[in-house]
Amino acid sequence: MRFRTLTLAVASGTALLAAGLLPAHASAAASPRSAQEGTVSAADLLAKVTSCSQISNGKYRTDEETSATVPVCGKNGAVFWKADMDIDCDGQRTTNCNENRDPWYQDDTAFHQSDGKPLKAETLPYVVVPSTSSIWNYSNSGIKGGGVVAVIYNNKVEYAVVGDTGPTQIIGEASYATAKALGIDPDPATGGADSGVTYILFKNSTVSPIESHSAAVSLGDQLAKQFIANN
């Protein structure tokens, strides 16, 4: 839930914190051990999003300095966009997500764990959706907190949840864990990907509990198969 500019990237320069402080359950959630999650390939998903039926009233910028070029597109059972990936490190403080590592750090996320606490960007793959505006209202498209997202980059598929909201005019952001799983530099100040990331958000889906990555993968694989069959 932050506003960022490219010029702020020089603000970080702090030393790495001590390693090995992740909770015991974090390693499995942090990243997949294979090139893709589930049984649906990146190529099969990408083949269904080659054209865009725009549902947003306008287009989004990928950063504050860029022009608005990214539409939100509609498909049967999903919405999607193709953009960059900025790194969201908001939520619970962890080794790599805190105010010392991230100049835009906030200790909360728009959507919370089942225990009421903010999400953990370092260990939970999640995606940021633009806050509601005249451009697009995500909830009107059946997108909700905890909804399943297939994130595709460099022929890899990572399943994530809708976990946070961002600026009203900027799109293309995901958690530290999402980036790491896809082989993208997850550094919140200097990492990310400039382009080539596809986000497919499945309508009216909810992972329960939201913090269970294995549940996101299981439901995501099921919905991806339906998406392939219905488009």
Coordinates of C-alpha atoms in Angstrom, one line a residue:
M1 CA 0.0 0.0 0.0
R2 CA 2.7 2.5 -0.9
F3 CA 3.5 5.2 -3.4
R4 CA 6.9 4.9 -4.8
T5 CA 9.1 6.7 -7.3
L6 CA 12.2 5.4 -9.0
T7 CA 14.3 8.2 -7.5
L8 CA 13.7 6.9 -4.0
A9 CA 15.5 3.7 -4.8
V10 CA 18.8 5.3 -3.8
A11 CA 17.5 5.7 -0.3
S12 CA 18.1 2.2 0.8
G13 CA 21.8 1.3 1.0
T14 CA 21.4 -0.3 4.4
A15 CA 23.4 -3.4 5.3
L16 CA 21.8 -6.9 5.1
L17 CA 20.3 -8.0 8.4
A18 CA 21.4 -11.3 9.9
A19 CA 20.2 -14.4 8.0
G20 CA 18.5 -17.3 9.5
L21 CA 15.7 -15.5 11.3
L22 CA 12.8 -16.9 9.3
P23 CA 10.2 -18.8 11.2
A24 CA 10.4 -22.6 10.8
H25 CA 7.3 -22.7 8.6
A26 CA 8.5 -20.0 6.2
S27 CA 10.7 -21.9 3.9
A28 CA 8.0 -23.9 2.1
A29 CA 5.9 -20.8 1.6
A30 CA 8.7 -18.6 0.4
S31 CA 9.2 -20.1 -3.0
P32 CA 8.5 -23.2 -5.1
R33 CA 11.2 -25.7 -5.7
S34 CA 10.3 -26.2 -9.4
A35 CA 9.9 -24.2 -12.5
Q36 CA 6.1 -24.1 -12.1
E37 CA 3.4 -24.8 -9.6
G38 CA 0.5 -27.0 -10.4
T39 CA 0.0 -28.9 -13.6
V40 CA -0.9 -26.1 -16.1
S41 CA 2.0 -24.7 -18.0
A42 CA 2.9 -21.1 -18.5
A43 CA 2.6 -21.5 -22.2
D44 CA -1.0 -22.8 -22.0
L45 CA -2.0 -19.9 -19.8
L46 CA -0.3 -17.3 -21.9
A47 CA -2.0 -18.7 -25.0
K48 CA -5.3 -17.7 -23.6
V49 CA -4.3 -14.0 -22.9
T50 CA -2.8 -13.0 -26.2
S51 CA -5.6 -10.4 -26.9
C52 CA -7.3 -8.0 -24.5
S53 CA -10.9 -7.1 -24.1
Q54 CA -10.5 -4.1 -21.9
I55 CA -12.7 -3.8 -18.9
S56 CA -11.0 -0.9 -17.1
N57 CA -12.2 2.7 -17.9
G58 CA -8.6 3.7 -18.6
K59 CA -5.1 2.4 -18.4
Y60 CA -2.5 2.2 -15.7
R61 CA 1.1 3.3 -15.3
T62 CA 3.7 0.8 -14.2
D63 CA 5.6 3.5 -12.3
E64 CA 4.9 7.2 -11.4
E65 CA 7.3 8.3 -14.1
T66 CA 5.8 6.2 -17.0
S67 CA 2.8 6.9 -19.2
A68 CA -0.5 4.9 -18.8
T69 CA -0.2 1.9 -21.1
V70 CA -1.6 -1.1 -19.2
P71 CA -5.3 -2.0 -19.4
V72 CA -7.1 -4.5 -17.2
C73 CA -8.5 -7.2 -19.5
G74 CA -11.5 -9.5 -19.1
K75 CA -11.8 -13.2 -19.9
N76 CA -14.2 -16.0 -18.9
G77 CA -13.6 -16.5 -15.2
A78 CA -10.7 -14.1 -14.8
V79 CA -9.2 -10.7 -15.4
F80 CA -5.6 -10.1 -16.4
W81 CA -2.9 -7.6 -17.1
K82 CA 0.6 -7.6 -18.4
A83 CA 3.0 -5.3 -16.6
D84 CA 6.2 -5.0 -14.6
M85 CA 6.8 -6.2 -11.0
D86 CA 7.6 -3.8 -8.2
I87 CA 8.3 -5.4 -4.9
D88 CA 5.8 -5.1 -2.0
C89 CA 7.5 -5.8 1.4
D90 CA 4.6 -4.6 3.6
G91 CA 3.0 -6.4 6.5
Q92 CA 4.7 -8.2 9.3
R93 CA 8.3 -7.3 9.9
T94 CA 10.7 -10.1 8.9
T95 CA 14.4 -10.3 8.1
N96 CA 14.1 -8.8 4.6
C97 CA 10.9 -6.9 4.9
N98 CA 11.2 -4.0 7.4
E99 CA 11.8 -0.2 7.4
N100 CA 15.6 -0.7 7.2
R101 CA 15.5 -2.7 4.0
D102 CA 12.5 -1.0 2.4
P103 CA 12.2 2.8 2.2
W104 CA 8.5 2.5 1.5
Y105 CA 7.8 -0.1 4.2
Q106 CA 4.4 -0.2 5.9
D107 CA 3.6 -2.6 8.7
D108 CA 0.1 -3.4 7.4
T109 CA -1.5 -5.0 4.4
A110 CA -5.0 -4.4 3.1
F111 CA -6.0 -8.0 3.8
H112 CA -5.1 -9.9 6.9
Q113 CA -4.3 -13.5 8.0
S114 CA -7.0 -15.6 9.6
D115 CA -5.6 -14.5 13.0
G116 CA -6.1 -10.9 12.1
K117 CA -2.4 -10.1 11.7
P118 CA -1.0 -8.5 8.5
L119 CA 0.4 -10.8 5.8
K120 CA 4.1 -11.6 5.6
A121 CA 5.4 -10.4 2.3
E122 CA 8.7 -12.3 2.7
T123 CA 7.1 -15.7 3.0
L124 CA 3.7 -15.4 1.3
P125 CA 3.3 -15.0 -2.4
Y126 CA 0.7 -12.3 -2.9
V127 CA -0.2 -9.7 -5.5
V128 CA -1.2 -6.0 -5.1
V129 CA -4.3 -4.7 -6.9
P130 CA -4.8 -1.0 -7.6
S131 CA -7.1 0.7 -5.1
T132 CA -10.6 1.4 -6.3
S133 CA -10.8 4.5 -8.6
S134 CA -12.6 5.7 -11.7
I135 CA -10.2 3.5 -13.7
W136 CA -11.3 0.3 -12.2
N137 CA -13.0 -1.2 -9.2
Y138 CA -11.6 -4.6 -8.6
S139 CA -14.4 -5.8 -6.4
N140 CA -16.9 -5.1 -9.2
S141 CA -15.0 -7.7 -11.3
G142 CA -15.3 -10.4 -8.7
I143 CA -11.8 -9.9 -7.3
K144 CA -11.4 -10.0 -3.6
G145 CA -8.8 -10.3 -0.8
G146 CA -7.5 -13.8 -0.8
G147 CA -8.5 -14.5 -4.4
V148 CA -6.2 -16.7 -6.4
V149 CA -3.7 -15.2 -8.9
A150 CA -1.5 -17.0 -11.5
V151 CA 1.6 -15.0 -11.9
I152 CA 3.7 -15.9 -15.0
Y153 CA 7.2 -14.8 -15.7
N154 CA 10.0 -16.3 -17.8
N155 CA 8.0 -19.5 -18.5
K156 CA 7.3 -20.0 -14.8
V157 CA 3.9 -20.1 -13.0
E158 CA 3.5 -19.0 -9.4
Y159 CA 0.2 -19.1 -7.6
A160 CA -0.4 -16.2 -5.2
V161 CA -3.3 -14.5 -3.5
V162 CA -4.7 -11.0 -3.7
G163 CA -3.0 -9.6 -0.5
D164 CA -2.7 -5.8 -0.7
T165 CA -3.9 -2.7 -2.5
G166 CA -1.7 0.0 -4.1
P167 CA -1.9 3.4 -5.8
T168 CA -5.0 4.1 -7.8
Q169 CA -3.1 4.8 -11.0
I170 CA -0.2 2.3 -10.9
I171 CA -0.3 -1.5 -11.6
G172 CA 2.3 -4.3 -11.4
E173 CA 3.3 -5.2 -7.9
A174 CA 3.7 -8.4 -5.9
S175 CA 5.3 -9.6 -2.6
Y176 CA 8.9 -10.4 -1.9
A177 CA 8.0 -14.1 -1.9
T178 CA 6.3 -13.9 -5.3
A179 CA 9.3 -12.3 -6.9
K180 CA 11.7 -14.7 -5.3
A181 CA 9.7 -17.8 -6.4
L182 CA 9.8 -16.5 -10.0
G183 CA 13.5 -15.8 -10.0
I184 CA 13.1 -12.0 -9.9
D185 CA 15.3 -10.0 -7.6
P186 CA 13.1 -9.5 -4.5
D187 CA 15.0 -6.6 -3.0
P188 CA 12.3 -4.1 -2.1
A189 CA 14.5 -1.1 -3.0
T190 CA 16.4 -2.2 -6.1
G191 CA 14.7 -5.4 -7.3
G192 CA 11.7 -6.3 -9.4
A193 CA 11.2 -6.8 -13.2
D194 CA 10.8 -4.0 -15.7
S195 CA 8.4 -5.9 -17.9
G196 CA 7.2 -9.4 -19.0
V197 CA 5.0 -10.3 -16.0
T198 CA 1.4 -11.6 -16.6
Y199 CA -1.1 -11.5 -13.8
I200 CA -4.3 -13.7 -14.2
L201 CA -6.7 -13.1 -11.3
F202 CA -9.5 -15.7 -11.0
K203 CA -12.9 -14.2 -10.3
N204 CA -14.9 -15.0 -7.2
S205 CA -12.2 -17.2 -5.7
T206 CA -11.0 -17.2 -2.1
V207 CA -8.1 -19.1 -0.5
S208 CA -8.9 -20.2 3.1
P209 CA -6.9 -19.4 5.1
I210 CA -5.4 -16.6 3.0
E211 CA -1.9 -17.4 4.5
S212 CA -1.9 -21.0 3.2
H213 CA 0.2 -21.1 0.1
S214 CA -0.4 -24.8 -0.4
A215 CA -4.1 -24.0 -0.5
A216 CA -3.5 -21.3 -3.1
V217 CA -1.6 -23.7 -5.3
S218 CA -4.3 -26.4 -5.0
L219 CA -7.1 -24.0 -5.8
G220 CA -5.1 -22.2 -8.4
D221 CA -4.3 -25.3 -10.3
Q222 CA -8.0 -26.2 -10.4
L223 CA -9.0 -22.8 -11.6
A224 CA -6.3 -22.6 -14.2
K225 CA -7.6 -25.8 -15.7
Q226 CA -11.1 -24.3 -15.8
F227 CA -9.7 -21.2 -17.3
I228 CA -8.0 -23.1 -20.1
A229 CA -11.2 -25.1 -20.8
N230 CA -13.4 -22.0 -20.8
N231 CA -11.4 -19.7 -23.0

